[in-house]
Amino acid sequence: KLPVTTTPGPRDFLLQYVDVAVLLAALGVALWLIYRRRSRRGVFWLSIFSLAYFGFYRDGCICAIGTIQNLALGIADPGYAIPITVLVFFLAPLVVALFGGRAFCAGVCPHGALQDLVLLKPVKVPGWLEHSLGLVPFLFLGAGVAFAATGSAFIICRYDPFVPLFRLSGSLPLLTLGAAFLLVGVFVGRPYCRFLCPYGALLRMASVVSKWRVRVTPDYCTQCRLCEHSCPYG
């Protein structure tokens, strides 16, 4: 007896490349908005588009966050062929992060966009708690790679709190988990991205060596540090 599938059906070959084209275009627009236009409003509207396309239209799949598992299984199992579209979704945001920081997180990831929409009254997370919870994504990343490499399960996708919301269907525990993250997200900026997302952990490490960074123009900066205190993401 075959198990009931929980993923979208196979997508037409050509449409898979449309998804790749949309991803690459969105990453390019994000870099342009961040470093050339310096437009927060532009990044916001780009994230709304990403939420609509990669989230609700594509049902949260294909997702850069879950591609970590495909890569791990492909390395561990010679009989598993990684689709080229999955490889692009894994590599493109990482390559961008190496040069321009986490532009994917800023305006292309539907998970982040959904959390941004519910952020109403951000509070500052204590430094010790921020540091402690910041280790969880790396633990989740290690567990996800280990389970995928052994062919046991794709736990990153299985326990994704937002994909059931994108698909408007899923088990009650996962829907409850997604709702809980959004409830916390009313007060804490992007709790999933900062304290659980395994792909965000990879992008965080890649962005450490990024060539381009957003900086306040020295001629205009008065060292008031208001921007640091107002940032809802620490």
mmCIF file of C-alpha atoms in Angstrom, residues 11-234:
data_model
loop_
_atom_site.group_PDB
_atom_site.id
_atom_site.type_symbol
_atom_site.label_atom_id
_atom_site.label_comp_id
_atom_site.label_asym_id
_atom_site.label_seq_id
_atom_site.Cartn_x
_atom_site.Cartn_y
_atom_site.Cartn_z
ATOM 1 C CA ARG A 11 5.987 20.080 -12.425
ATOM 2 C CA ASP A 12 6.393 20.409 -16.179
ATOM 3 C CA PHE A 13 10.069 20.390 -17.196
ATOM 4 C CA LEU A 14 9.915 23.846 -18.787
ATOM 5 C CA LEU A 15 8.106 25.353 -15.801
ATOM 6 C CA GLN A 16 10.901 24.163 -13.508
ATOM 7 C CA TYR A 17 13.255 26.445 -15.422
ATOM 8 C CA VAL A 18 10.722 29.246 -15.131
ATOM 9 C CA ASP A 19 11.037 28.855 -11.345
ATOM 10 C CA VAL A 20 14.832 29.079 -11.663
ATOM 11 C CA ALA A 21 14.549 32.186 -13.844
ATOM 12 C CA VAL A 22 12.219 33.836 -11.333
ATOM 13 C CA LEU A 23 14.634 33.017 -8.498
ATOM 14 C CA LEU A 24 17.664 34.451 -10.307
ATOM 15 C CA ALA A 25 15.712 37.541 -11.362
ATOM 16 C CA ALA A 26 14.438 38.102 -7.819
ATOM 17 C CA LEU A 27 17.963 37.796 -6.399
ATOM 18 C CA GLY A 28 19.227 40.312 -8.954
ATOM 19 C CA VAL A 29 16.418 42.755 -8.165
ATOM 20 C CA ALA A 30 17.077 42.327 -4.433
ATOM 21 C CA LEU A 31 20.752 43.245 -4.861
ATOM 22 C CA TRP A 32 19.810 46.246 -6.998
ATOM 23 C CA LEU A 33 17.240 47.493 -4.490
ATOM 24 C CA ILE A 34 19.598 47.041 -1.545
ATOM 25 C CA TYR A 35 22.847 48.444 -2.921
ATOM 26 C CA ARG A 36 21.819 50.796 -5.738
ATOM 27 C CA ARG A 37 18.374 52.081 -4.856
ATOM 28 C CA ARG A 38 18.770 51.538 -1.104
ATOM 29 C CA SER A 39 15.007 51.126 -1.034
ATOM 30 C CA ARG A 40 13.399 49.463 1.939
ATOM 31 C CA ARG A 41 9.983 49.849 0.327
ATOM 32 C CA GLY A 42 11.219 48.173 -2.843
ATOM 33 C CA VAL A 43 12.560 45.197 -0.878
ATOM 34 C CA PHE A 44 9.212 44.967 0.913
ATOM 35 C CA TRP A 45 7.256 44.720 -2.349
ATOM 36 C CA LEU A 46 9.756 42.217 -3.725
ATOM 37 C CA SER A 47 9.210 40.059 -0.647
ATOM 38 C CA ILE A 48 5.427 40.259 -1.175
ATOM 39 C CA PHE A 49 5.916 39.002 -4.739
ATOM 40 C CA SER A 50 8.188 36.202 -3.476
ATOM 41 C CA LEU A 51 5.601 35.210 -0.874
ATOM 42 C CA ALA A 52 2.893 35.075 -3.536
ATOM 43 C CA TYR A 53 4.988 33.163 -6.090
ATOM 44 C CA PHE A 54 7.303 30.852 -4.129
ATOM 45 C CA GLY A 55 4.928 30.550 -1.186
ATOM 46 C CA PHE A 56 1.277 30.336 -2.171
ATOM 47 C CA TYR A 57 1.551 29.758 -5.943
ATOM 48 C CA ARG A 58 4.362 27.167 -5.762
ATOM 49 C CA ASP A 59 3.091 25.686 -2.488
ATOM 50 C CA GLY A 60 6.454 26.306 -0.820
ATOM 51 C CA CYS A 61 8.177 23.818 -3.153
ATOM 52 C CA ILE A 62 10.737 24.129 -4.620
ATOM 53 C CA CYS A 63 12.336 25.706 -1.571
ATOM 54 C CA ALA A 64 15.987 26.648 -1.087
ATOM 55 C CA ILE A 65 15.735 25.653 2.578
ATOM 56 C CA GLY A 66 14.929 22.035 1.749
ATOM 57 C CA THR A 67 17.522 21.625 -1.011
ATOM 58 C CA ILE A 68 20.181 20.976 1.644
ATOM 59 C CA GLN A 69 18.718 17.492 2.023
ATOM 60 C CA ASN A 70 18.756 16.742 -1.713
ATOM 61 C CA LEU A 71 22.444 17.669 -1.822
ATOM 62 C CA ALA A 72 23.246 15.530 1.229
ATOM 63 C CA LEU A 73 21.447 12.517 -0.228
ATOM 64 C CA GLY A 74 23.089 13.041 -3.617
ATOM 65 C CA ILE A 75 26.562 13.025 -2.054
ATOM 66 C CA ALA A 76 25.854 9.986 0.123
ATOM 67 C CA ASP A 77 23.935 7.937 -2.453
ATOM 68 C CA PRO A 78 25.492 7.658 -5.951
ATOM 69 C CA GLY A 79 22.193 6.326 -7.234
ATOM 70 C CA TYR A 80 20.352 9.548 -6.442
ATOM 71 C CA ALA A 81 20.550 12.225 -9.146
ATOM 72 C CA ILE A 82 20.117 15.813 -7.974
ATOM 73 C CA PRO A 83 17.879 17.759 -10.388
ATOM 74 C CA ILE A 84 19.689 20.761 -11.871
ATOM 75 C CA THR A 85 16.887 23.075 -10.741
ATOM 76 C CA VAL A 86 17.319 21.915 -7.132
ATOM 77 C CA LEU A 87 21.058 22.508 -7.378
ATOM 78 C CA VAL A 88 20.501 26.071 -8.623
ATOM 79 C CA PHE A 89 18.055 26.796 -5.801
ATOM 80 C CA PHE A 90 20.685 25.588 -3.338
ATOM 81 C CA LEU A 91 23.686 27.388 -4.831
ATOM 82 C CA ALA A 92 22.317 30.709 -6.141
ATOM 83 C CA PRO A 93 21.430 32.297 -2.757
ATOM 84 C CA LEU A 94 24.744 31.040 -1.320
ATOM 85 C CA VAL A 95 26.779 32.576 -4.147
ATOM 86 C CA VAL A 96 24.896 35.854 -3.723
ATOM 87 C CA ALA A 97 25.589 35.746 0.032
ATOM 88 C CA LEU A 98 29.319 35.362 -0.604
ATOM 89 C CA PHE A 99 29.347 38.687 -2.481
ATOM 90 C CA GLY A 100 26.325 40.655 -1.332
ATOM 91 C CA GLY A 101 25.110 39.200 1.962
ATOM 92 C CA ARG A 102 21.758 37.619 2.692
ATOM 93 C CA ALA A 103 19.763 39.243 -0.109
ATOM 94 C CA PHE A 104 17.769 36.012 -0.382
ATOM 95 C CA CYS A 105 16.583 36.365 3.205
ATOM 96 C CA ALA A 106 15.836 40.063 2.753
ATOM 97 C CA GLY A 107 13.513 39.922 -0.210
ATOM 98 C CA VAL A 108 13.249 36.497 -1.855
ATOM 99 C CA CYS A 109 12.476 33.959 0.870
ATOM 100 C CA PRO A 110 8.698 33.491 1.351
ATOM 101 C CA HIS A 111 9.222 32.306 4.944
ATOM 102 C CA GLY A 112 10.796 35.620 5.919
ATOM 103 C CA ALA A 113 8.198 37.638 4.024
ATOM 104 C CA LEU A 114 5.332 35.917 5.832
ATOM 105 C CA GLN A 115 6.893 36.692 9.216
ATOM 106 C CA ASP A 116 7.544 40.320 8.247
ATOM 107 C CA LEU A 117 3.835 40.790 7.556
ATOM 108 C CA VAL A 118 2.845 39.906 11.124
ATOM 109 C CA LEU A 119 5.581 41.902 12.918
ATOM 110 C CA LEU A 120 3.672 44.643 14.731
ATOM 111 C CA LYS A 121 5.435 45.456 17.996
ATOM 112 C CA PRO A 122 9.039 44.197 17.954
ATOM 113 C CA VAL A 123 10.878 43.699 21.233
ATOM 114 C CA LYS A 124 14.610 43.261 21.668
ATOM 115 C CA VAL A 125 15.716 39.725 22.506
ATOM 116 C CA PRO A 126 18.329 39.647 25.322
ATOM 117 C CA GLY A 127 21.843 39.062 24.021
ATOM 118 C CA TRP A 128 22.401 35.845 25.963
ATOM 119 C CA LEU A 129 19.137 34.375 24.681
ATOM 120 C CA GLU A 130 19.844 35.505 21.103
ATOM 121 C CA HIS A 131 23.249 33.826 21.230
ATOM 122 C CA SER A 132 21.915 30.605 22.765
ATOM 123 C CA LEU A 133 18.998 30.216 20.360
ATOM 124 C CA GLY A 134 21.293 31.128 17.464
ATOM 125 C CA LEU A 135 22.970 27.734 17.853
ATOM 126 C CA VAL A 136 19.727 25.821 17.184
ATOM 127 C CA PRO A 137 19.768 26.335 13.363
ATOM 128 C CA PHE A 138 23.214 24.713 13.171
ATOM 129 C CA LEU A 139 21.972 21.734 15.194
ATOM 130 C CA PHE A 140 18.908 21.449 12.960
ATOM 131 C CA LEU A 141 21.163 21.702 9.901
ATOM 132 C CA GLY A 142 23.336 18.847 11.166
ATOM 133 C CA ALA A 143 20.314 16.687 11.942
ATOM 134 C CA GLY A 144 18.736 17.415 8.560
ATOM 135 C CA VAL A 145 21.926 16.480 6.692
ATOM 136 C CA ALA A 146 22.374 13.296 8.755
ATOM 137 C CA PHE A 147 18.798 12.085 8.227
ATOM 138 C CA ALA A 148 18.873 12.898 4.498
ATOM 139 C CA ALA A 149 22.294 11.321 3.889
ATOM 140 C CA THR A 150 21.151 8.036 5.410
ATOM 141 C CA GLY A 151 17.919 8.100 3.415
ATOM 142 C CA SER A 152 15.856 8.159 6.604
ATOM 143 C CA ALA A 153 13.775 11.289 6.076
ATOM 144 C CA PHE A 154 13.783 14.880 4.898
ATOM 145 C CA ILE A 155 13.039 16.304 8.339
ATOM 146 C CA ILE A 156 13.655 19.930 7.327
ATOM 147 C CA CYS A 157 10.722 19.723 4.922
ATOM 148 C CA ARG A 158 8.644 17.428 7.109
ATOM 149 C CA TYR A 159 8.714 19.828 10.042
ATOM 150 C CA ASP A 160 8.632 23.094 8.102
ATOM 151 C CA PRO A 161 6.118 25.262 10.000
ATOM 152 C CA PHE A 162 5.047 27.433 7.040
ATOM 153 C CA VAL A 163 4.655 25.086 4.074
ATOM 154 C CA PRO A 164 1.302 23.760 5.440
ATOM 155 C CA LEU A 165 0.141 27.389 5.635
ATOM 156 C CA PHE A 166 1.224 27.992 2.029
ATOM 157 C CA ARG A 167 -0.697 24.892 0.931
ATOM 158 C CA LEU A 168 -3.659 25.686 3.201
ATOM 159 C CA SER A 169 -3.593 22.088 4.343
ATOM 160 C CA GLY A 170 -1.580 19.846 6.630
ATOM 161 C CA SER A 171 -1.595 18.072 9.959
ATOM 162 C CA LEU A 172 -2.965 19.927 12.963
ATOM 163 C CA PRO A 173 0.372 19.840 14.868
ATOM 164 C CA LEU A 174 2.248 21.484 11.967
ATOM 165 C CA LEU A 175 -0.461 24.072 11.365
ATOM 166 C CA THR A 176 -0.375 24.829 15.085
ATOM 167 C CA LEU A 177 3.420 25.130 14.962
ATOM 168 C CA GLY A 178 3.206 27.567 12.064
ATOM 169 C CA ALA A 179 0.576 29.617 13.874
ATOM 170 C CA ALA A 180 2.778 29.650 16.991
ATOM 171 C CA PHE A 181 5.744 31.011 15.014
ATOM 172 C CA LEU A 182 3.542 33.730 13.534
ATOM 173 C CA LEU A 183 2.194 34.616 16.980
ATOM 174 C CA VAL A 184 5.726 34.958 18.335
ATOM 175 C CA GLY A 185 6.595 36.866 15.146
ATOM 176 C CA VAL A 186 4.190 39.631 16.151
ATOM 177 C CA PHE A 187 6.722 40.619 18.832
ATOM 178 C CA VAL A 188 10.014 38.998 17.735
ATOM 179 C CA GLY A 189 11.328 39.766 14.251
ATOM 180 C CA ARG A 190 11.536 36.593 12.126
ATOM 181 C CA PRO A 191 11.828 33.985 14.911
ATOM 182 C CA TYR A 192 12.009 31.049 12.482
ATOM 183 C CA CYS A 193 14.743 32.646 10.368
ATOM 184 C CA ARG A 194 16.888 33.585 13.361
ATOM 185 C CA PHE A 195 16.384 30.602 15.640
ATOM 186 C CA LEU A 196 15.565 27.558 13.485
ATOM 187 C CA CYS A 197 16.182 27.942 9.729
ATOM 188 C CA PRO A 198 19.069 25.630 8.694
ATOM 189 C CA TYR A 199 19.603 27.332 5.332
ATOM 190 C CA GLY A 200 19.806 30.674 7.111
ATOM 191 C CA ALA A 201 22.696 29.216 9.123
ATOM 192 C CA LEU A 202 24.578 28.511 5.875
ATOM 193 C CA LEU A 203 23.832 31.971 4.516
ATOM 194 C CA ARG A 204 24.977 33.514 7.788
ATOM 195 C CA MET A 205 28.379 31.862 7.449
ATOM 196 C CA ALA A 206 28.667 32.811 3.770
ATOM 197 C CA SER A 207 27.745 36.448 4.401
ATOM 198 C CA VAL A 208 30.625 36.855 6.869
ATOM 199 C CA VAL A 209 33.016 37.153 3.917
ATOM 200 C CA SER A 210 30.672 39.108 1.622
ATOM 201 C CA LYS A 211 32.334 41.874 -0.371
ATOM 202 C CA TRP A 212 29.407 44.318 -0.319
ATOM 203 C CA ARG A 213 27.739 45.441 2.884
ATOM 204 C CA VAL A 214 25.038 47.975 3.648
ATOM 205 C CA ARG A 215 26.656 50.942 5.391
ATOM 206 C CA VAL A 216 25.490 54.342 6.542
ATOM 207 C CA THR A 217 27.274 57.045 4.527
ATOM 208 C CA PRO A 218 30.016 58.364 6.873
ATOM 209 C CA ASP A 219 29.409 61.999 5.845
ATOM 210 C CA TYR A 220 25.834 61.796 7.135
ATOM 211 C CA CYS A 221 26.212 59.439 10.103
ATOM 212 C CA THR A 222 26.020 61.171 13.493
ATOM 213 C CA GLN A 223 26.665 57.993 15.516
ATOM 214 C CA CYS A 224 23.203 58.193 17.087
ATOM 215 C CA ARG A 225 22.879 54.403 16.691
ATOM 216 C CA LEU A 226 19.108 54.720 16.239
ATOM 217 C CA CYS A 227 19.232 52.311 13.309
ATOM 218 C CA GLU A 228 20.830 49.632 15.505
ATOM 219 C CA HIS A 229 18.235 50.072 18.247
ATOM 220 C CA SER A 230 15.311 50.105 15.820
ATOM 221 C CA CYS A 231 16.359 46.944 13.935
ATOM 222 C CA PRO A 232 13.858 44.192 14.860
ATOM 223 C CA TYR A 233 16.358 41.445 13.971
ATOM 224 C CA GLY A 234 19.160 42.336 16.363
#
